[in-house]
Short mmCIF file of C-alpha atoms and ligand atoms in Angstrom, two decimals:
data_model
loop_
_atom_site.label_atom_id
_atom_site.label_comp_id
_atom_site.label_asym_id
_atom_site.label_seq_id
_atom_site.Cartn_x
_atom_site.Cartn_y
_atom_site.Cartn_z
CA ARG A 1 34.05 19.46 15.46
CA PRO A 2 32.84 15.65 15.66
CA ARG A 3 30.59 14.14 12.38
CA ALA A 4 26.95 13.67 12.02
CA LEU A 5 25.16 11.75 9.11
CA SER A 6 21.86 11.04 8.35
CA GLY A 7 19.14 10.55 5.76
CA ILE A 8 15.05 10.39 5.84
CA GLN A 9 13.14 8.42 2.59
CA PRO A 10 10.71 11.72 0.81
CA THR A 11 8.45 7.87 0.23
CA ALA A 12 5.48 9.69 2.03
CA GLY A 13 5.15 13.02 1.98
CA SER A 14 4.36 14.09 5.41
CA PHE A 15 6.53 13.19 7.87
CA HIS A 16 5.20 11.14 10.90
CA LEU A 17 5.20 11.69 14.86
CA GLY A 18 7.82 8.94 14.97
CA ASN A 19 10.42 10.26 12.49
CA TYR A 20 10.35 14.41 14.13
CA LEU A 21 10.70 12.51 18.14
CA GLY A 22 13.05 9.52 17.01
CA ALA A 23 15.13 11.24 14.68
CA ILE A 24 14.53 15.08 13.02
CA ARG A 25 14.58 16.32 16.62
CA GLN A 26 18.10 14.88 16.94
CA TYR A 27 19.33 16.20 13.44
CA THR A 28 18.41 19.48 14.97
CA ALA A 29 20.37 19.45 18.10
CA LEU A 30 23.57 17.82 16.51
CA GLN A 31 23.70 20.40 14.12
CA GLU A 32 25.32 22.78 17.19
CA SER A 33 27.95 20.49 18.13
CA HIS A 34 28.63 18.40 15.03
CA ASP A 35 29.67 19.15 11.68
CA ALA A 36 26.15 17.49 10.31
CA PHE A 37 25.27 16.15 6.84
CA TYR A 38 21.20 15.26 6.29
CA MET A 39 19.90 14.49 3.01
CA VAL A 40 16.56 13.47 1.48
CA VAL A 41 17.40 9.69 0.43
CA ASP A 42 15.62 9.28 -3.19
CA LEU A 43 18.04 6.61 -3.56
CA HIS A 44 16.76 4.64 -1.17
CA ALA A 45 13.28 5.08 -2.00
CA ILE A 46 13.51 3.77 -5.17
CA THR A 47 13.89 0.44 -3.47
CA VAL A 48 10.30 0.46 -3.74
CA PRO A 49 8.04 1.37 -6.54
CA GLN A 50 7.42 5.41 -6.92
CA ASP A 51 5.38 7.59 -9.50
CA PRO A 52 8.47 9.88 -11.15
CA ALA A 53 6.17 13.32 -10.47
CA VAL A 54 5.28 12.40 -6.72
CA LEU A 55 8.32 11.67 -5.74
CA ARG A 56 10.42 15.00 -7.57
CA ALA A 57 7.38 16.80 -5.07
CA ASN A 58 7.94 14.54 -1.91
CA THR A 59 11.89 14.86 -1.80
CA ARG A 60 11.19 19.23 -2.17
CA LEU A 61 8.60 18.38 0.65
CA ALA A 62 11.07 16.54 2.80
CA ALA A 63 13.86 19.01 2.34
CA ALA A 64 11.06 21.63 3.21
CA GLN A 65 10.01 19.46 6.07
CA LEU A 66 13.67 19.76 7.29
CA LEU A 67 14.19 23.30 7.14
CA ALA A 68 10.21 24.29 8.86
CA ALA A 69 11.40 21.86 11.89
CA GLY A 70 15.06 23.28 12.24
CA LEU A 71 17.80 22.91 10.10
CA ASP A 72 19.58 25.54 9.31
CA PRO A 73 21.42 25.51 6.20
CA GLN A 74 24.56 28.18 8.20
CA ARG A 75 25.10 25.32 10.69
CA CYS A 76 24.95 21.69 8.92
CA THR A 77 24.82 20.62 5.23
CA LEU A 78 21.35 19.78 3.80
CA PHE A 79 21.73 17.33 0.53
CA VAL A 80 19.87 15.51 -1.75
CA GLN A 81 21.26 12.08 -2.48
CA SER A 82 21.18 11.41 -6.02
CA HIS A 83 22.83 15.35 -5.76
CA VAL A 84 26.08 13.03 -5.01
CA PRO A 85 27.27 10.03 -7.13
CA GLU A 86 29.22 8.88 -4.82
CA HIS A 87 27.10 7.75 -3.25
CA ALA A 88 26.15 4.74 -5.66
CA GLN A 89 29.92 4.43 -6.25
CA LEU A 90 30.82 3.41 -2.73
CA GLY A 91 27.53 1.32 -2.36
CA TRP A 92 28.61 -0.24 -5.21
CA VAL A 93 32.07 -1.20 -3.42
CA MET A 94 30.37 -2.33 0.56
CA ASN A 95 28.58 -4.72 -1.31
CA CYS A 96 31.47 -6.21 -2.67
CA ILE A 97 32.83 -6.59 0.68
CA THR A 98 29.28 -7.21 2.70
CA GLY A 99 28.27 -11.44 2.71
CA PHE A 100 25.38 -12.52 1.29
CA GLY A 101 24.06 -13.74 4.62
CA GLU A 102 25.38 -11.47 6.24
CA ALA A 103 22.73 -9.09 4.33
CA SER A 104 20.19 -11.73 4.64
CA ARG A 105 19.96 -11.27 8.03
CA MET A 106 18.88 -7.32 8.49
CA THR A 107 15.35 -7.75 10.02
CA GLN A 108 13.71 -4.35 8.07
CA PHE A 109 14.59 -5.93 4.90
CA LYS A 110 13.13 -9.67 6.27
CA ASP A 111 10.21 -7.46 7.20
CA LYS A 112 9.70 -5.54 3.88
CA SER A 113 10.39 -8.51 1.44
CA ALA A 114 7.55 -10.86 4.01
CA LYS A 115 4.88 -7.98 3.16
CA GLN A 116 5.31 -7.06 -0.61
CA GLY A 117 5.95 -11.22 -1.39
CA ALA A 118 9.59 -12.64 -2.84
CA ASP A 119 8.21 -11.25 -5.83
CA ARG A 120 7.72 -7.44 -6.17
CA THR A 121 10.70 -8.01 -3.54
CA THR A 122 13.58 -6.17 -6.14
CA VAL A 123 17.14 -6.42 -5.12
CA GLY A 124 17.61 -3.00 -4.41
CA LEU A 125 15.53 -3.22 -0.94
CA PHE A 126 17.61 -6.23 -0.73
CA THR A 127 21.39 -4.10 -0.88
CA TYR A 128 19.95 -1.36 0.44
CA PRO A 129 21.59 -1.77 3.63
CA VAL A 130 24.55 -1.35 2.11
CA LEU A 131 23.98 1.74 0.54
CA GLN A 132 23.71 3.14 4.09
CA VAL A 133 26.77 1.80 4.73
CA ALA A 134 28.16 3.94 1.65
CA ASP A 135 26.22 7.01 2.93
CA ILE A 136 27.69 7.14 6.40
CA LEU A 137 31.00 6.12 5.38
CA LEU A 138 32.02 8.77 3.00
CA TYR A 139 30.90 11.47 5.28
CA GLN A 140 34.04 10.16 7.96
CA ALA A 141 30.51 10.07 10.56
CA ASP A 142 31.35 9.54 13.76
CA SER A 143 27.69 9.75 14.77
CA VAL A 144 24.53 8.21 13.11
CA PRO A 145 21.25 9.92 14.89
CA VAL A 146 18.19 7.62 13.94
CA GLY A 147 15.65 5.72 15.32
CA GLU A 148 16.02 1.97 17.26
CA ASP A 149 14.88 0.54 14.13
CA GLN A 150 18.30 1.65 11.89
CA ARG A 151 19.86 -0.09 14.71
CA GLN A 152 21.32 -2.71 12.82
CA HIS A 153 22.24 -1.07 9.72
CA VAL A 154 24.20 1.28 12.12
CA GLU A 155 26.19 -1.66 13.33
CA LEU A 156 26.68 -3.17 9.60
CA THR A 157 28.27 -0.36 9.25
CA ARG A 158 30.94 -0.34 12.02
CA ASP A 159 31.27 -4.02 11.34
CA LEU A 160 31.97 -3.27 7.17
CA ALA A 161 34.04 -0.03 7.91
CA GLU A 162 36.15 -2.18 9.88
CA ARG A 163 36.57 -4.30 7.32
CA PHE A 164 37.52 -2.57 4.62
CA ASN A 165 39.59 -0.34 6.91
CA GLY A 166 41.73 -3.77 8.30
CA ARG A 167 41.84 -5.42 4.26
CA PHE A 168 42.73 -2.44 2.62
CA GLY A 169 44.67 -0.15 5.69
CA HIS A 170 42.66 3.17 7.53
CA THR A 171 40.19 4.94 5.35
CA PHE A 172 36.43 5.52 7.33
CA THR A 173 36.03 6.64 10.80
CA VAL A 174 34.08 3.92 12.46
CA PRO A 175 31.07 5.02 13.16
CA SER A 176 28.54 4.92 16.45
CA PRO A 177 25.03 4.98 16.38
CA HIS A 178 22.97 8.12 18.18
CA ILE A 179 19.87 6.88 19.85
CA VAL A 180 17.86 8.29 22.23
CA LYS A 181 16.07 5.78 24.11
CA GLU A 182 13.27 7.71 25.41
CA THR A 183 12.32 8.44 21.55
CA ALA A 184 13.84 5.32 19.73
CA LYS A 185 10.26 3.82 18.94
CA ILE A 186 7.87 5.78 18.91
CA TYR A 187 4.29 3.32 18.70
CA ASP A 188 1.15 3.32 16.27
CA LEU A 189 -1.63 4.90 18.82
CA GLN A 190 -4.02 2.36 17.56
CA ASP A 191 -1.41 -0.65 18.29
CA PRO A 192 1.11 0.64 20.78
CA SER A 193 3.27 -3.15 20.06
CA ILE A 194 4.06 -2.17 16.45
CA LYS A 195 6.16 1.66 15.83
CA MET A 196 4.86 3.89 14.16
CA SER A 197 5.36 3.59 10.30
CA LYS A 198 5.05 5.14 6.76
CA SER A 199 4.29 2.04 5.73
CA ALA A 200 3.20 -0.15 8.14
CA SER A 201 1.20 1.70 10.74
CA THR A 202 -3.08 2.43 9.57
CA THR A 203 -4.13 6.49 9.31
CA LYS A 204 -5.80 6.01 12.28
CA GLY A 205 -2.56 5.82 14.74
CA LEU A 206 0.01 7.27 12.40
CA ILE A 207 0.30 11.25 13.08
CA ASN A 208 1.15 12.96 10.30
CA LEU A 209 2.77 16.07 10.89
CA LEU A 210 1.14 17.65 7.58
CA ASP A 211 -2.44 16.51 8.34
CA GLU A 212 -5.20 18.90 9.03
CA PRO A 213 -4.63 19.58 13.12
CA LYS A 214 -7.94 18.97 13.38
CA ALA A 215 -7.59 15.65 12.70
CA THR A 216 -4.30 15.08 14.10
CA ALA A 217 -6.35 15.82 17.60
CA LYS A 218 -9.01 13.72 16.55
CA LYS A 219 -6.40 10.73 16.03
CA VAL A 220 -5.07 12.15 19.45
CA LYS A 221 -8.20 11.69 21.38
CA SER A 222 -9.15 7.94 20.03
CA ALA A 223 -5.89 6.75 20.93
CA VAL A 224 -5.50 3.36 22.39
CA THR A 225 -5.14 2.76 25.82
CA ASP A 226 -4.77 0.35 28.09
CA THR A 227 -6.78 -1.28 30.87
CA GLY A 228 -7.32 0.56 34.12
CA SER A 229 -7.43 4.19 34.80
CA GLU A 230 -4.01 5.21 36.43
CA ILE A 231 -1.94 7.48 34.18
CA VAL A 232 1.61 6.07 35.07
CA PHE A 233 4.68 5.19 33.05
CA ASP A 234 4.84 1.76 32.41
CA ALA A 235 5.98 0.43 29.00
CA GLU A 236 5.37 -2.72 29.35
CA ASN A 237 1.58 -3.67 31.09
CA LYS A 238 0.31 0.21 29.80
CA PRO A 239 2.27 0.92 26.34
CA GLY A 240 -0.87 3.00 25.17
CA VAL A 241 -0.76 5.87 27.77
CA SER A 242 3.10 5.32 28.11
CA ASN A 243 3.45 6.08 24.06
CA LEU A 244 1.15 8.95 24.99
CA LEU A 245 3.28 10.35 27.78
CA THR A 246 6.47 10.21 26.34
CA ILE A 247 5.03 12.02 23.10
CA PHE A 248 3.46 14.75 25.64
CA SER A 249 6.73 14.80 27.45
CA THR A 250 9.33 15.35 24.56
CA LEU A 251 7.11 17.88 23.17
CA THR A 252 6.22 20.13 25.60
CA GLY A 253 9.63 19.54 27.61
CA THR A 254 7.80 18.38 31.00
CA THR A 255 8.94 15.07 32.06
CA ILE A 256 6.81 12.10 32.63
CA GLY A 257 7.57 11.93 36.64
CA ASP A 258 5.55 15.83 36.57
CA LEU A 259 2.65 14.01 33.99
CA GLU A 260 2.47 11.01 36.52
CA ALA A 261 1.61 13.23 39.20
CA ARG A 262 -0.26 16.23 37.02
CA TYR A 263 -2.64 13.69 36.36
CA THR A 264 -3.29 11.76 39.34
CA GLY A 265 -6.64 10.43 40.39
CA LYS A 266 -7.78 11.94 36.33
CA GLY A 267 -9.03 9.64 33.19
CA TYR A 268 -6.95 8.72 30.57
CA GLY A 269 -9.59 11.51 28.21
CA ALA A 270 -8.02 14.30 30.35
CA LEU A 271 -5.04 13.11 29.20
CA LYS A 272 -5.82 12.54 25.84
CA THR A 273 -7.48 15.74 25.29
CA ASP A 274 -4.69 17.59 26.73
CA LEU A 275 -2.24 16.28 24.48
CA ALA A 276 -4.17 16.59 21.45
CA ASP A 277 -3.89 20.31 22.52
CA VAL A 278 -0.15 20.13 22.74
CA MET A 279 -0.03 18.26 19.57
CA VAL A 280 -1.92 20.75 17.66
CA ASP A 281 -0.02 23.64 19.02
CA PHE A 282 3.19 21.69 17.69
CA VAL A 283 1.64 20.98 14.07
CA THR A 284 0.25 23.63 13.43
CA PRO A 285 3.40 25.97 13.10
CA PHE A 286 5.06 23.30 11.74
CA ARG A 287 2.63 23.09 8.56
CA ASP A 288 2.91 26.57 8.17
CA ARG A 289 6.79 26.76 7.77
CA THR A 290 6.80 24.04 5.46
CA GLN A 291 4.54 25.67 3.44
CA GLU A 292 6.20 28.55 3.88
CA PHE A 293 9.23 26.90 2.43
CA LEU A 294 7.84 25.08 -0.40
CA GLU A 295 5.98 28.05 -1.85
CA ASP A 296 9.54 29.34 -3.52
CA PRO A 297 10.91 26.94 -4.78
CA GLU A 298 13.42 28.23 -6.38
CA THR A 299 15.27 29.11 -3.28
CA LEU A 300 14.76 25.72 -2.00
CA ASP A 301 16.64 24.21 -4.88
CA ALA A 302 19.59 26.64 -4.55
CA LEU A 303 20.05 25.70 -1.15
CA LEU A 304 20.02 22.23 -2.04
CA ALA A 305 22.41 22.84 -5.11
CA THR A 306 24.66 24.74 -2.83
CA GLY A 307 24.53 21.45 0.22
CA ALA A 308 25.30 19.66 -2.52
CA GLU A 309 28.14 20.56 -3.44
CA LYS A 310 29.64 20.98 0.09
CA ALA A 311 28.43 17.00 0.87
CA ARG A 312 30.10 16.12 -2.50
CA ALA A 313 34.13 17.78 -1.61
CA VAL A 314 33.86 15.81 1.48
CA ALA A 315 32.08 12.34 0.01
CA ALA A 316 34.72 12.72 -3.31
CA GLU A 317 37.68 13.14 -1.15
CA THR A 318 36.61 9.74 0.90
CA LEU A 319 35.24 8.01 -2.28
CA ALA A 320 39.34 8.63 -4.11
CA THR A 321 40.94 7.32 -1.34
CA ALA A 322 39.02 4.39 -1.20
CA TYR A 323 39.28 3.96 -4.92
CA ASP A 324 43.04 4.11 -4.32
CA ARG A 325 43.28 1.52 -1.61
CA ILE A 326 40.90 -1.19 -3.53
CA GLY A 327 44.24 -0.56 -6.22
CA PHE A 328 41.56 0.54 -9.20
CA LEU A 329 43.47 2.11 -11.39
CA PRO A 330 43.84 6.14 -11.41
CA ALA A 331 41.85 8.18 -14.10
CA LYS A 332 44.69 10.44 -15.29
P1 LIG B 401 8.98 2.93 6.60
O1 LIG B 401 8.57 2.42 7.51
O2 LIG B 401 9.24 2.80 5.35
O3 LIG B 401 10.69 2.20 6.75
P2 LIG B 401 9.82 4.92 8.48
O4 LIG B 401 8.83 5.41 8.67
O5 LIG B 401 10.63 3.82 9.70
O6 LIG B 401 9.38 4.64 6.84
P3 LIG B 401 11.74 6.17 7.24
O7 LIG B 401 12.41 7.25 6.69
O8 LIG B 401 12.57 5.13 7.11
O9 LIG B 401 10.33 6.16 7.72
O10 LIG B 401 13.08 6.64 8.83
C1 LIG B 401 13.48 8.22 9.42
C2 LIG B 401 14.13 7.72 10.32
O11 LIG B 401 13.51 8.02 11.67
C3 LIG B 401 15.49 7.09 10.33
O12 LIG B 401 15.72 7.24 11.33
C4 LIG B 401 13.76 5.70 11.67
O13 LIG B 401 14.87 5.10 12.14
C5 LIG B 401 13.49 7.17 12.11
N1 LIG B 401 11.88 6.68 12.66
C6 LIG B 401 11.45 6.02 12.05
N2 LIG B 401 9.84 5.86 12.54
C7 LIG B 401 10.46 5.50 13.87
C8 LIG B 401 9.29 5.77 14.84
N3 LIG B 401 8.51 5.55 15.70
N4 LIG B 401 9.90 6.24 16.13
C9 LIG B 401 11.36 6.55 16.13
N5 LIG B 401 12.23 6.60 15.50
C10 LIG B 401 11.93 6.10 13.81
MG1 LIG B 402 12.35 3.24 7.96
#
């Protein structure tokens, strides 16, 4: 079976609809066809300040949400990044073959650091994409399910894998991004020109999966729509309506064409009211299942420990090969 690997940050507590449609849905699909590794990336979370107690709680919460979304520990390996020390170890190695200019070109870093200001931006945030390279290469991943915003980081991973292989002999599988075009970028409901994001979205435009379903319904009903009144998919001229159609289509398995036909002659209000119902039907059981997993932290922690053990077996083997190729003296 080909390998898949991806990670999600435990930074905001609740996952949002962009995380689910852009990434987590693909995680659940790929666990059927791939030897899949999914992790809560707490090492990435600390690239910005975190309160220790909140970070710990959010890490469990992230794992609970992944399980609630359908990740099955019988069919994939679910773990916490900091439980597998090889990530930090290979991360260092990757830092040493990455050009400073190359890292400086990462657009996510440029965006996030611009928002924070130079004094508050950490070196960790700067090298975060390189740690992500190590995350992926440790598992010899063929496929990396992510949203569009992560494409550049997977490209960097490919470049560094090829560079290392070229310099030291074949060591790493060169991975490909697994980006589903339709849902690769879900937009903010209040500003359909920006991606829905934990850090960038206004709370009004951000659908947090764990919010009160009633509040979520309200956000959907007050989503910004476009001028005109026709319900057609037109990403350029009708980004608001198109975003709603994408969400509706994916959550219900109805094609966009069928939705366009269904809403011919009806207004934006009808679409939003129906989508609000669809969303409530989706988030309600998701919240309940997340809560169930959280209510039994011992089982959750045990499951993550088993995941870490399985992940570590793979990661340790790759790291040992990489260390050997580089010329590190064996420890024994
Ligand atoms: P931040 O803004 O802090 O980077 P985030 O909202 O991007 O947070 P991440 O944990 O960085 O969340 O991303 C987890 C996964 O969700 C990644 O694969 C990312 O590409 C995907 N993703 C995030 N936002 C969206 C979105 N709006 N549409 C589609 N996929 C998304
Ligand atoms: Mg992100």
